[in-house]
Amino acid sequence: MSTSDEDLAMAAANGDAYAFAALLERHYDRIFRLAFRLSGRADQAEDLTQDICLTLPAKIMGFRGDARFTTWLYRVVVNAAEDARRKRASRSRAADGWGDVEQMRRAEAAETAEAVDWLQRAMRALPTELQDTLALTLEDELTHAQAADVLGVSEGTVSWRMSEIRRRLRAMRDEELADDR
């Protein structure tokens, strides 16, 4: 019988290195996938995943078992992605302040060129809270209730966001089709 994530997390919070290693082995790919969906770029997802793995030993000390471990872990990843976005935005403002507009234009063009597919591009065009909601419910197939726990909102808010995402994606698709004609 396999030890539950919650039991491993509690053991890791109490300093059990083997429990921590087992959790990391179970969830490393999940952390990376969510980081990729939140950032939209493999290099940023790799950096974000590594940063999370470096800070996770200290963060796990705060795991109290009030929620499922995966819910807690998703919140850690979403928070880390939000922090990374803020840092990039600060650097971007600083670069603009120093007159590096050309450098920023090239970086934006490179990011656009690296987009993996239409859905990834469209997802990045959505507001942050919609991106986060979509990232949580897309591939890992979290229910609306589980995503609501991770995001700290009501299940109804997640359902509304999903409806809004569908509406916006349809509008984006329709606009692109009209432009192609």
PDB file of N, CA, C and O in Angstrom, residues 23 55 91 98 122 138 144 174:
ATOM      1  N   LEU A  23       7.777  12.730  -2.238  1.00  0.00           N
ATOM      2  CA  LEU A  23       6.805  13.719  -2.738  1.00  0.00           C
ATOM      3  C   LEU A  23       7.313  14.401  -4.001  1.00  0.00           C
ATOM      4  O   LEU A  23       6.572  14.579  -4.966  1.00  0.00           O
ATOM      5  N   THR A  55      12.729  26.103  -2.846  1.00  0.00           N
ATOM      6  CA  THR A  55      12.046  26.699  -1.697  1.00  0.00           C
ATOM      7  C   THR A  55      11.074  25.744  -1.023  1.00  0.00           C
ATOM      8  O   THR A  55      10.624  26.020   0.093  1.00  0.00           O
ATOM      9  N   ARG A  91      11.111  44.337 -14.048  1.00  0.00           N
ATOM     10  CA  ARG A  91      12.287  44.457 -14.924  1.00  0.00           C
ATOM     11  C   ARG A  91      11.919  45.146 -16.223  1.00  0.00           C
ATOM     12  O   ARG A  91      12.692  45.950 -16.748  1.00  0.00           O
ATOM     13  N   TRP A  98      15.101  52.930 -18.789  1.00  0.00           N
ATOM     14  CA  TRP A  98      16.470  53.151 -19.245  1.00  0.00           C
ATOM     15  C   TRP A  98      16.563  53.232 -20.763  1.00  0.00           C
ATOM     16  O   TRP A  98      17.635  53.262 -21.335  1.00  0.00           O
ATOM     17  N   ALA A 122      -3.485  31.994 -27.174  1.00  0.00           N
ATOM     18  CA  ALA A 122      -4.754  32.562 -26.714  1.00  0.00           C
ATOM     19  C   ALA A 122      -4.803  32.608 -25.191  1.00  0.00           C
ATOM     20  O   ALA A 122      -5.285  33.584 -24.611  1.00  0.00           O
ATOM     21  N   LEU A 138      -7.304  22.536 -17.093  1.00  0.00           N
ATOM     22  CA  LEU A 138      -7.044  22.014 -18.429  1.00  0.00           C
ATOM     23  C   LEU A 138      -6.505  20.596 -18.422  1.00  0.00           C
ATOM     24  O   LEU A 138      -7.234  19.648 -18.627  1.00  0.00           O
ATOM     25  N   HIS A 144     -13.959  21.933 -10.731  1.00  0.00           N
ATOM     26  CA  HIS A 144     -14.138  23.342 -10.401  1.00  0.00           C
ATOM     27  C   HIS A 144     -13.962  23.552  -8.901  1.00  0.00           C
ATOM     28  O   HIS A 144     -13.379  24.554  -8.482  1.00  0.00           O
ATOM     29  N   ASP A 174     -12.862  33.593 -33.871  1.00  0.00           N
ATOM     30  CA  ASP A 174     -13.686  34.227 -34.894  1.00  0.00           C
ATOM     31  C   ASP A 174     -12.974  35.434 -35.503  1.00  0.00           C
ATOM     32  O   ASP A 174     -13.025  35.645 -36.720  1.00  0.00           O
TER      33      ASP A 174
END
